Structure formats: structure tokens, C-alpha cells
mmCIF file of C-alpha atoms and ligand atoms in Angstrom:
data_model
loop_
_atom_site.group_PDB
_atom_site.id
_atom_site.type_symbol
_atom_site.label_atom_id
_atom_site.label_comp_id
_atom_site.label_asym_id
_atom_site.label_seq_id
_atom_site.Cartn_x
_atom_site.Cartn_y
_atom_site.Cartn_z
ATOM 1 C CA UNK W 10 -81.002 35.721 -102.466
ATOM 2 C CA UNK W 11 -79.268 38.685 -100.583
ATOM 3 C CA UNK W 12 -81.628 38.457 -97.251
ATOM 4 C CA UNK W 13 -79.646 41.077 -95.243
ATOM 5 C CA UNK W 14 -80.406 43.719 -97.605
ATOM 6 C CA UNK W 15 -84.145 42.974 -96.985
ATOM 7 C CA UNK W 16 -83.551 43.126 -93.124
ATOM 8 C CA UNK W 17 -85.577 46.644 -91.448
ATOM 9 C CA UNK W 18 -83.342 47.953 -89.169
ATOM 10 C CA UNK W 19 -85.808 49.132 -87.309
ATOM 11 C CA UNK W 20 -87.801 46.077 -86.582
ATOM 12 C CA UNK W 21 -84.965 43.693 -85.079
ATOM 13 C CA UNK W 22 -85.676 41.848 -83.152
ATOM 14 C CA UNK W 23 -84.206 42.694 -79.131
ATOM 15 C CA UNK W 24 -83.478 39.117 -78.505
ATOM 16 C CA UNK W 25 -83.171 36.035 -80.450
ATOM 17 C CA UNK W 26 -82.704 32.238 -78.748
ATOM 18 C CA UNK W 27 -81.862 29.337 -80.634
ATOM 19 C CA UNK W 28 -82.423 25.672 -80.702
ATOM 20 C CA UNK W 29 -78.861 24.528 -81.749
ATOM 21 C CA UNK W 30 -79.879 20.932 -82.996
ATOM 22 C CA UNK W 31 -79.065 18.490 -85.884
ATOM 23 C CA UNK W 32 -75.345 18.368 -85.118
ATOM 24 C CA UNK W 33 -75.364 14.177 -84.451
ATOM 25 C CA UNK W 34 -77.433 14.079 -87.394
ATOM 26 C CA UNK W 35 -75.148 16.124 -89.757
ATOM 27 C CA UNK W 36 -71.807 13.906 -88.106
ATOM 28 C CA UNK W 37 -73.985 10.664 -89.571
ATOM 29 C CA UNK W 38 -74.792 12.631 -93.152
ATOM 30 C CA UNK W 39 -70.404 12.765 -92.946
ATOM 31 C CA UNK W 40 -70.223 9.317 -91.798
ATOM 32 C CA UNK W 41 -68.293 10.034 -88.696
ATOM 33 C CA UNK W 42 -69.115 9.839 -84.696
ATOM 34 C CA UNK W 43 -71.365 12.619 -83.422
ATOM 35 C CA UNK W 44 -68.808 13.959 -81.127
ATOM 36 C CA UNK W 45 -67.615 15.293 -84.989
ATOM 37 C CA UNK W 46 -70.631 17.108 -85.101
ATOM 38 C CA UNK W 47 -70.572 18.769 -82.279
ATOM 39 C CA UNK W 48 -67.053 20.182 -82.894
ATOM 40 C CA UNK W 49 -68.422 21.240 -86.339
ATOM 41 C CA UNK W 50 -71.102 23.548 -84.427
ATOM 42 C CA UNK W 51 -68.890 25.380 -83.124
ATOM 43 C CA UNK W 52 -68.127 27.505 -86.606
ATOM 44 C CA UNK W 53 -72.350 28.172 -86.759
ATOM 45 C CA UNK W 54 -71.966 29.695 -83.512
ATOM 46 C CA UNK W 55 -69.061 32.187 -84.066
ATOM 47 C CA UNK W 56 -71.394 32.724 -87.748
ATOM 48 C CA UNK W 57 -74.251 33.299 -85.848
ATOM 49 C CA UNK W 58 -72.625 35.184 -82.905
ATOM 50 C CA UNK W 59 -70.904 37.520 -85.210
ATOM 51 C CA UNK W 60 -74.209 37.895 -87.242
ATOM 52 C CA UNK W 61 -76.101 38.859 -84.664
ATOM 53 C CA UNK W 62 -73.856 42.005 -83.247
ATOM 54 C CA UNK W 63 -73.296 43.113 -86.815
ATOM 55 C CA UNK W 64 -77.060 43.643 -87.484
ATOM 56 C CA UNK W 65 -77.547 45.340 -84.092
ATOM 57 C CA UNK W 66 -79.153 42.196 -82.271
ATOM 58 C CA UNK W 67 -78.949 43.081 -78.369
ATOM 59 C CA UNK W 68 -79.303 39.705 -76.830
ATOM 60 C CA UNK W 69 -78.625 36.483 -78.276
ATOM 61 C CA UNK W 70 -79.342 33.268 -76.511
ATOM 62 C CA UNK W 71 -77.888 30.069 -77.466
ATOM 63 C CA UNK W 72 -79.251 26.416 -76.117
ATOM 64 C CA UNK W 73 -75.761 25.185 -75.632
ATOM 65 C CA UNK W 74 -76.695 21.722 -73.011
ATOM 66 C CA UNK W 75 -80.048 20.930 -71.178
ATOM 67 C CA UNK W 76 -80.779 19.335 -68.447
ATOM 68 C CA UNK W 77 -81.850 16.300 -70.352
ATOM 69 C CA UNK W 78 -78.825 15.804 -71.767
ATOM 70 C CA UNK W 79 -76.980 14.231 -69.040
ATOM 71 C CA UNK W 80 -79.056 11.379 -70.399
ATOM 72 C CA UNK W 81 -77.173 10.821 -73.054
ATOM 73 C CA UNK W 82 -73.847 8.521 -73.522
ATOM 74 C CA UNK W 83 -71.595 9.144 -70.931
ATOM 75 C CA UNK W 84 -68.680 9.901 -73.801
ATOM 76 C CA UNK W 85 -70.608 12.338 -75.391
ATOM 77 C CA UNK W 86 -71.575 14.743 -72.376
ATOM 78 C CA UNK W 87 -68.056 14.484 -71.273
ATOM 79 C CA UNK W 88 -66.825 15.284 -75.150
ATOM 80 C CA UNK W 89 -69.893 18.300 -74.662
ATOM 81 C CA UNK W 90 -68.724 20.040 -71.822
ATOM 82 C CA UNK W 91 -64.699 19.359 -73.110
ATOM 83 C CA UNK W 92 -65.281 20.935 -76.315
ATOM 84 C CA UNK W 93 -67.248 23.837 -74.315
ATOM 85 C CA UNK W 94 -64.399 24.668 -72.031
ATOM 86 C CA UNK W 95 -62.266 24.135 -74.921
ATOM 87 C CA UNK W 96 -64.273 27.016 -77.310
ATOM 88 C CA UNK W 97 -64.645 29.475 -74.293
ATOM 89 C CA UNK W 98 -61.160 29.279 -74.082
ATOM 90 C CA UNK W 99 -60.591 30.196 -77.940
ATOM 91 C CA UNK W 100 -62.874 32.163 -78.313
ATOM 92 C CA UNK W 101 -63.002 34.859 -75.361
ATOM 93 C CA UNK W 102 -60.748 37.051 -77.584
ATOM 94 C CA UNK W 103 -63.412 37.122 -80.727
ATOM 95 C CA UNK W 104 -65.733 38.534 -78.034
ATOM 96 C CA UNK W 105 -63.647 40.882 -77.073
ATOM 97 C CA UNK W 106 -62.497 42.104 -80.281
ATOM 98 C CA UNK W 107 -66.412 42.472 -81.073
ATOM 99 C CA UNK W 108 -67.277 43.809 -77.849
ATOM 100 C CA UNK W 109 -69.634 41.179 -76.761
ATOM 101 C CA UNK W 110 -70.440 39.930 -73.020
ATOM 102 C CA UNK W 111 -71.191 36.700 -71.892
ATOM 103 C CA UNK W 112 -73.494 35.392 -69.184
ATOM 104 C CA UNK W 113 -74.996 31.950 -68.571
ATOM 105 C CA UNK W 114 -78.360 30.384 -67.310
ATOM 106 C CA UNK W 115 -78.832 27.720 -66.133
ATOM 107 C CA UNK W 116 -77.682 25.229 -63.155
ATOM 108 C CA UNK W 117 -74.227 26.387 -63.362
ATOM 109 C CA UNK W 118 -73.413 24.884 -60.058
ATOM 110 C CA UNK W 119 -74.164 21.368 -61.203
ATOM 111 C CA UNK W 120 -71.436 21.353 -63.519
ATOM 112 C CA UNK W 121 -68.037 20.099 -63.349
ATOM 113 C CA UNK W 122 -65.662 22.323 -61.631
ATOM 114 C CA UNK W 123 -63.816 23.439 -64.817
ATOM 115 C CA UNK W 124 -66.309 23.549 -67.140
ATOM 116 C CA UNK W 125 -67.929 26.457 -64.421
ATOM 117 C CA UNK W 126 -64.756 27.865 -63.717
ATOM 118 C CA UNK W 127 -63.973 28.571 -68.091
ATOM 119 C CA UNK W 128 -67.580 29.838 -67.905
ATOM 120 C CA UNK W 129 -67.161 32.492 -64.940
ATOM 121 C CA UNK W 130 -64.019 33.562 -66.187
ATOM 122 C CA UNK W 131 -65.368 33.906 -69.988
ATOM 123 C CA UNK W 132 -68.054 36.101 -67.733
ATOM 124 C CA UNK W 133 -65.515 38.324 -65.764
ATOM 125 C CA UNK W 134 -63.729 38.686 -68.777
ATOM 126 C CA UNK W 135 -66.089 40.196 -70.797
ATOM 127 C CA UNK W 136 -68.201 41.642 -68.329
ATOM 128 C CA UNK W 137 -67.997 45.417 -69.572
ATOM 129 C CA UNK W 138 -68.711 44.745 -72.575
ATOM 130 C CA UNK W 139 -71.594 46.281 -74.234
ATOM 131 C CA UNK W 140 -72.637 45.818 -78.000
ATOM 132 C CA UNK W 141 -74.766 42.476 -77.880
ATOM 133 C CA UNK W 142 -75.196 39.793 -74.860
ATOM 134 C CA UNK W 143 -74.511 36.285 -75.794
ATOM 135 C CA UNK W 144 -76.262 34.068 -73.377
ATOM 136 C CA UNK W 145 -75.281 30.347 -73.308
ATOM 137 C CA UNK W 146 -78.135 28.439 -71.919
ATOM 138 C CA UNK W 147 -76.333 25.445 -69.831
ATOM 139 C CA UNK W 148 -77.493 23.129 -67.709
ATOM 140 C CA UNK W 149 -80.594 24.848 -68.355
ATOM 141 C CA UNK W 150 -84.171 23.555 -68.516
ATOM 142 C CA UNK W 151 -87.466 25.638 -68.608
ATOM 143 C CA UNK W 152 -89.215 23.733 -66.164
ATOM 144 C CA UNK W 153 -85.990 23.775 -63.696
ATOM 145 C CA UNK W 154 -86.188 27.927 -64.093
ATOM 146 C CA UNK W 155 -89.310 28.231 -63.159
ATOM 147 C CA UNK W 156 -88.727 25.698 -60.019
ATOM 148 C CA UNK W 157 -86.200 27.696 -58.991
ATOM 149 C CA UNK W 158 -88.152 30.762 -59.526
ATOM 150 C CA UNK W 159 -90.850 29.283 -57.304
ATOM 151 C CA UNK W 160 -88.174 27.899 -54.220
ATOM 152 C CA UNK W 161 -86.462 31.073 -54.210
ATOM 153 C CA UNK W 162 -90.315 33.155 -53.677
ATOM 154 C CA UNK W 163 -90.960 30.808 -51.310
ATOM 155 C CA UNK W 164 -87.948 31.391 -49.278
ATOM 156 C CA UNK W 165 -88.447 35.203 -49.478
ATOM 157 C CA UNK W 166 -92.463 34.878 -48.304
ATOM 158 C CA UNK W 167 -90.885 32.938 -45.562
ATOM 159 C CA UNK W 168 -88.180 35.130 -44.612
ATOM 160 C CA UNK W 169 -90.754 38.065 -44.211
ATOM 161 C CA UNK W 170 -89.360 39.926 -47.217
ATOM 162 C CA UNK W 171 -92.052 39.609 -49.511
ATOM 163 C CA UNK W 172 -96.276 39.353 -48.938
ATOM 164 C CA UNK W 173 -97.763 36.581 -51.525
ATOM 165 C CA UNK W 174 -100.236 39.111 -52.893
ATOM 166 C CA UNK W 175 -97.106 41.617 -54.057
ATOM 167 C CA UNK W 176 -96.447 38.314 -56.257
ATOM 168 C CA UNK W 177 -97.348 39.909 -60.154
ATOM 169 C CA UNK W 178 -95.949 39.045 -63.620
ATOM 170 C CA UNK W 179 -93.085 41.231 -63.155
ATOM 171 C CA UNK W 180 -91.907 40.661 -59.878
ATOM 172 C CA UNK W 181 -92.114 36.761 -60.470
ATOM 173 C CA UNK W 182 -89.950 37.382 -63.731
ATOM 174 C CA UNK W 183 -87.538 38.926 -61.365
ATOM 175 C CA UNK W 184 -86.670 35.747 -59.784
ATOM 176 C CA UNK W 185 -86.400 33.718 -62.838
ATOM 177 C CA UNK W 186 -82.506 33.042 -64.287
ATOM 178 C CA UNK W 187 -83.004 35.548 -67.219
ATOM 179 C CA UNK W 188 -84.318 38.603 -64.431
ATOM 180 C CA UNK W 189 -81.574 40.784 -66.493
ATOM 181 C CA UNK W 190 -82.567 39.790 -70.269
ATOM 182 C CA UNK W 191 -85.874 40.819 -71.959
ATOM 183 C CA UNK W 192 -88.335 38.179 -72.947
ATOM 184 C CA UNK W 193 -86.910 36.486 -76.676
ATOM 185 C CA UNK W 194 -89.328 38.079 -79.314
ATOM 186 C CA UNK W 195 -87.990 35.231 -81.694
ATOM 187 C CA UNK W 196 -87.088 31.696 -81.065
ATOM 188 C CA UNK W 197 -85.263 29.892 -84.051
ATOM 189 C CA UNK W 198 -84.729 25.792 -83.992
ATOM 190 C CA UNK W 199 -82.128 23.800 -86.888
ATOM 191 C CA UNK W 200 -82.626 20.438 -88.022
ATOM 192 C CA UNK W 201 -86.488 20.542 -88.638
ATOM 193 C CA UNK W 202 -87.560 19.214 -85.237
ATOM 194 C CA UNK W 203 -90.584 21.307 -83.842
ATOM 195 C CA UNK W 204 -90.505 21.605 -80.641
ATOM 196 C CA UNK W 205 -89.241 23.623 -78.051
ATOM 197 C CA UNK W 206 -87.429 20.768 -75.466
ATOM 198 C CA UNK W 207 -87.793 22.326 -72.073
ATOM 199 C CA UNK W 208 -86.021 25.718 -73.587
ATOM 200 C CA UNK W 209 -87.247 28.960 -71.797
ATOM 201 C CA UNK W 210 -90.626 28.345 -71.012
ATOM 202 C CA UNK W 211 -91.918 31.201 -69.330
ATOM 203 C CA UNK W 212 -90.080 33.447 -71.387
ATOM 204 C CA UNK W 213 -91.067 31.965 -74.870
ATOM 205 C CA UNK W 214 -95.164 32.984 -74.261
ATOM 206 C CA UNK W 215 -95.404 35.482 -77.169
ATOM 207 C CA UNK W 216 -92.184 34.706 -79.202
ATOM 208 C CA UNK W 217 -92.505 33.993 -82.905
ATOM 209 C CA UNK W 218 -91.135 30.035 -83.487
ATOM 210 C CA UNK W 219 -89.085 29.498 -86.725
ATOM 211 C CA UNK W 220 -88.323 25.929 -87.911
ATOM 212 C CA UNK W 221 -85.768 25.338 -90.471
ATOM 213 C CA UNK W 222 -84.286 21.997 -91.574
ATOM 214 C CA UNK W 223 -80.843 23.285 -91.898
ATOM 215 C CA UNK W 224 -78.507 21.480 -89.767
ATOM 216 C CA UNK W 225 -76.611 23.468 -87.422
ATOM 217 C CA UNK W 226 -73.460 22.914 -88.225
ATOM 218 C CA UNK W 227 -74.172 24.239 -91.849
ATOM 219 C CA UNK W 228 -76.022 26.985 -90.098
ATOM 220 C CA UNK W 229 -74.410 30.467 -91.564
ATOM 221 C CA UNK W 230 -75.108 34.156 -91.482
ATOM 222 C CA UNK W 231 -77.221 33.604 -94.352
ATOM 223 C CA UNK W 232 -79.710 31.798 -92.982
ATOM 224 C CA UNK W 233 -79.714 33.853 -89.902
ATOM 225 C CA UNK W 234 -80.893 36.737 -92.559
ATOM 226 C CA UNK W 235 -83.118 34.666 -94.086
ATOM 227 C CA UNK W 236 -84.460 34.299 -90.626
ATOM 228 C CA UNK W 237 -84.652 37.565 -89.532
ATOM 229 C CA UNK W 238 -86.917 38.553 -92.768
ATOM 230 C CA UNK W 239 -89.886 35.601 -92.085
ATOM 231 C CA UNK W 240 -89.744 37.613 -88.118
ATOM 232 C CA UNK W 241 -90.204 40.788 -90.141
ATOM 233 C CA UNK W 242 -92.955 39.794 -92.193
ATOM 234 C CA UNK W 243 -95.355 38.070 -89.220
ATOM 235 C CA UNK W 244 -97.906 40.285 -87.767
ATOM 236 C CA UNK W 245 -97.397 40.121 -83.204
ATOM 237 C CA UNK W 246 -101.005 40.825 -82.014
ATOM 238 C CA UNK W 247 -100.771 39.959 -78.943
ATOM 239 C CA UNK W 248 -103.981 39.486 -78.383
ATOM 240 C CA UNK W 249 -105.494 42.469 -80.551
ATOM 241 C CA UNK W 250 -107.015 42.107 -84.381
ATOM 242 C CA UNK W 251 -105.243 43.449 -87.057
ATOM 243 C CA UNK W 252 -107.037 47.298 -87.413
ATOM 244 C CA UNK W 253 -105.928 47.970 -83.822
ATOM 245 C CA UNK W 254 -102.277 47.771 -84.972
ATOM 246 C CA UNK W 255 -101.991 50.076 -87.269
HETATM 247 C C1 IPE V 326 -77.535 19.544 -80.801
HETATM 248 O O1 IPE V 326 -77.343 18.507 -81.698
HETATM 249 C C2 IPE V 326 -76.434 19.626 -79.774
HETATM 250 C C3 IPE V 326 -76.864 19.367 -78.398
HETATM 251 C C4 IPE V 326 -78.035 18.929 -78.020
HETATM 252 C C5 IPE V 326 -75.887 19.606 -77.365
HETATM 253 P P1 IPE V 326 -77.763 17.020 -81.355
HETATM 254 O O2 IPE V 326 -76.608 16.346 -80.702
HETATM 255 O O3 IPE V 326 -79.020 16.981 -80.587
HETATM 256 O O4 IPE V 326 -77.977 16.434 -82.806
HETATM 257 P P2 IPE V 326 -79.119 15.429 -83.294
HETATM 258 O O5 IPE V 326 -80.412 16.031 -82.876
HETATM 259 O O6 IPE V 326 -78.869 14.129 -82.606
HETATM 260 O O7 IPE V 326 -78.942 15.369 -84.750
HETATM 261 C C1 IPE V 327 -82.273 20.477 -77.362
HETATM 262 O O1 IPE V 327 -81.866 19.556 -78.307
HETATM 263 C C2 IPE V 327 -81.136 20.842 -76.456
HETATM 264 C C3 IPE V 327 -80.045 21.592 -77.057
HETATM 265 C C4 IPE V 327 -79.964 21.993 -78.292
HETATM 266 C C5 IPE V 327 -78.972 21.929 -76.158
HETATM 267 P P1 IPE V 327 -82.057 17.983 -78.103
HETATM 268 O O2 IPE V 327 -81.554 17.336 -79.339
HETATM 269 O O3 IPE V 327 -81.436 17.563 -76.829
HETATM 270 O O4 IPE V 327 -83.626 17.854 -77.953
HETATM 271 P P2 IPE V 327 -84.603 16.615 -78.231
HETATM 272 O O5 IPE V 327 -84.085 15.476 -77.418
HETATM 273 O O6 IPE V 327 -84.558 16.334 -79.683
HETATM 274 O O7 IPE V 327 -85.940 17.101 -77.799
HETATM 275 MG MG1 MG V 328 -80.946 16.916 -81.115
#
């Protein structure tokens, strides 16, 4: 089935997040440690990446490491955050050869020093860039965004610079890590697991959840397409019935 040619240009979504999972599931499938796994993500992501600019996408975000996965082996965070350093590295010039910019959320300054410092200078590097925004979600949790959302009000209200009642939708989106990057209309998870696991809460509200059982390192453009088309055909109603939308 040729999906892309079934894609509306005109009803893209802005911004699209993803749930990059199934990649110690796929290493098993290949009988071989996860850390294989992981490393075999890393193709999905340049797929999807390069996907996403092509068909006009504006913002992509991509949940690269939560905060709940310190919990895991201490071997595989440290092979996590090598191979991440590792891929920035590589890959800085496909982004600039396709003219995307990268940015990060998340609690960058938790990290190990050179796992930051390949992240801020994948940032300055491609800073003017302008077709699509790839946004690696690291060190991220929903919960922790909207804690540090709440600290940093709190700190203004104290400071004098801001009256609680001023405190609205908008201005409390302002303080939240993704204050530059509109609200994902479309949230897509691999490897069949439904749930969202403390990705951008908040932001996720109204967002249309898709669930496939692909694995994400066989995750291709294909079935970014195939994607895009179940987005198309959903009905937002935010709220409203049917009549009022047409
Ligand atoms: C996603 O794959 C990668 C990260 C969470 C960093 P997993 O490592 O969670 O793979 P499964 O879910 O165990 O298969
Ligand atoms: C979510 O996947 C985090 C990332 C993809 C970075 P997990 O595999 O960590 O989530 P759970 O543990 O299945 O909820
Ligand atoms: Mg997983």
C-alpha cells in the first residue's frame, strides 16, 4: 500500500511525538543483548527524522530517555547515553544537509557532562536552521515538567514579578520546557504497549494516540505514512458534535 500518496497536505499534522519503544524486545526476537537494539534504533530515527521534514512536518518530538530509566541496569543507561553522544556526533551533518534544528527537553543538567555538552553543541550547531524541529525528549518526564513549571511560578509570585490570578492556560504553558513548541496534535507509540509513560503530560490533552506493534527498530517511513493517514481520517472535536465542524 503506497500510504504517502494518500497523505493531505493540508491536514499535517504541526507536531508529531513518539514513543520510541520495543527496541530490547526486537534485540531478544535477534537473539542478541538489548544494548543491540538500541543501536538498531538509531536507523528508525534518521527514517523517521527524514520522513517527517520531507512531508512538511514542523516539529517532531522524539522520547529518546526518561526519567525512569535511570532505573534500569547500570550497563544499559551508560550504553544509552554512549550511543546518544555517539549518534549526535554522526549525525549533526544529516541535519544540516536537511536543514533541521535541534533542541532538547528535559533535565539536561542531570546528565553526564558529555552527554550535555554533544547535546548543546548538536543545538548551537543547528540552531538557524529552519525546515522542521527535532526535539529529543531526555531526561524528560511529564510529571517532572510540570514540577518545574510549578517551582519556577512560584519563584516568580515570590519575586514580585507575577500576581497568582495573571496565572491562565497560556501563561502557565509558558513556563513549561516545550514554552517554544506547539502542543503535539499526534502522539505515536511502537511495540504495542498503550500507554503514555510519563511522556508530555500537559501537552498530550487533545492529541490523537496511535498504537502500533511495530518494533522500533523496524520502524520505517512507511509506517510513518501509514500513520499519518489513521491522523487524517479521525474526527478532533474538541469538545463540539460533529454538525458544528463542518
Ligand atoms: C525503547 O526500547 C528505548 C528506550 C526506552 C530508551 P526499550 O528498551 O524500552 O525496549 P523494550 O520495551 O524493552 O522492548
Ligand atoms: C518509554 O519507554 C521511554 C522511552 C521510550 C524513552 P519505556 O520502555 O521506558 O516505558 P515503560 O517502562 O514500558 O512504561
Ligand atoms: Mg520499553
Amino acid at each position: 500500500m503506497d500510504y504517502k500518496s494518500l497523505i493531505i497536505p493540508e491536514k499535517l499534522p504541526q507536531h508529531v511525538a513518539i514513543i520510541m519503544d520495543g527496541n530490547g524486545r526486537w534485540a531478544k526476537q535477534h537473539s542478541k543483548p538489548r544494548v543491540f537494539g538500541h543501536r538498531n534504533g538509531v536507523k528508525a530515527v534518521r527514517e523517521t527524522t527524514e520522513a517527517a521534514a520531507e512531508l512538511g512536518i514542523k516539529y517532531l518530538t522524539l522520547y529518546a530517555f526518561s526519567t525512569e530509566n535511570w532505573n534500569r541496569p547500570q550497563l544499559e543507561v551508560n550504553a544509552l547515553l554512549h550511543l546518544l553522544v555517539e549518534t549526535l556526533s554522526k549525525e549533526i551533518h544529516t541535519l544540516m544537509e536537511n536543514n533541521i534544528r535541534l533542541t532538547a527537553i528535559g533535565d539536561l543538567a542531570a546528565l553526564p557532562d558529555h552527554t550535555r555538552r554533544a547535546l548543546l553543541e548538536g543545538i548551537e550547531k543547528t540552531k538557524a536552521n529552519t525546515r522542521m524541529t527535532l526535539v529529543l525528549a531526555l531526561n524528560y518526564s511529564g510529571r517532572w515538567d510540570i514540577v518545574q513549571a510549578a517551582r519556577n511560578i512560584a519563584r516568580s509570585v515570590q519575586e514580585g514579578k507575577l500576581d497568582p490570578d495573571q496565572i491562565d492556560e497560556k501563561h502557565f504553558q509558558e513556563y513549561l520546557a516545550t514554552r517554544e513548541i506547539p502542543d503535539p496534535e499526534f502522539m505515536i507509540r511502537t511495540s504495542g504497549e498503550q500507554r503514555t509513560s510519563n511522556f508530555l503530560c500537559y501537552q498530550l490533552a487533545y492529541a490523537e494516540l496511535y498504537f502500533t506493534t511495530v518494533l522500533w527498530p523496524d520502524f520505517r517511513k512507511e509506517h510513518l505514512y501509514q500513520a499519518i493517514v489513521a491522523y487524517q481520517q479521525r474526527e478532533r472535536r474538541f469538545g463540539m458534535i460533529s454538525e458544528q465542524l463542518a
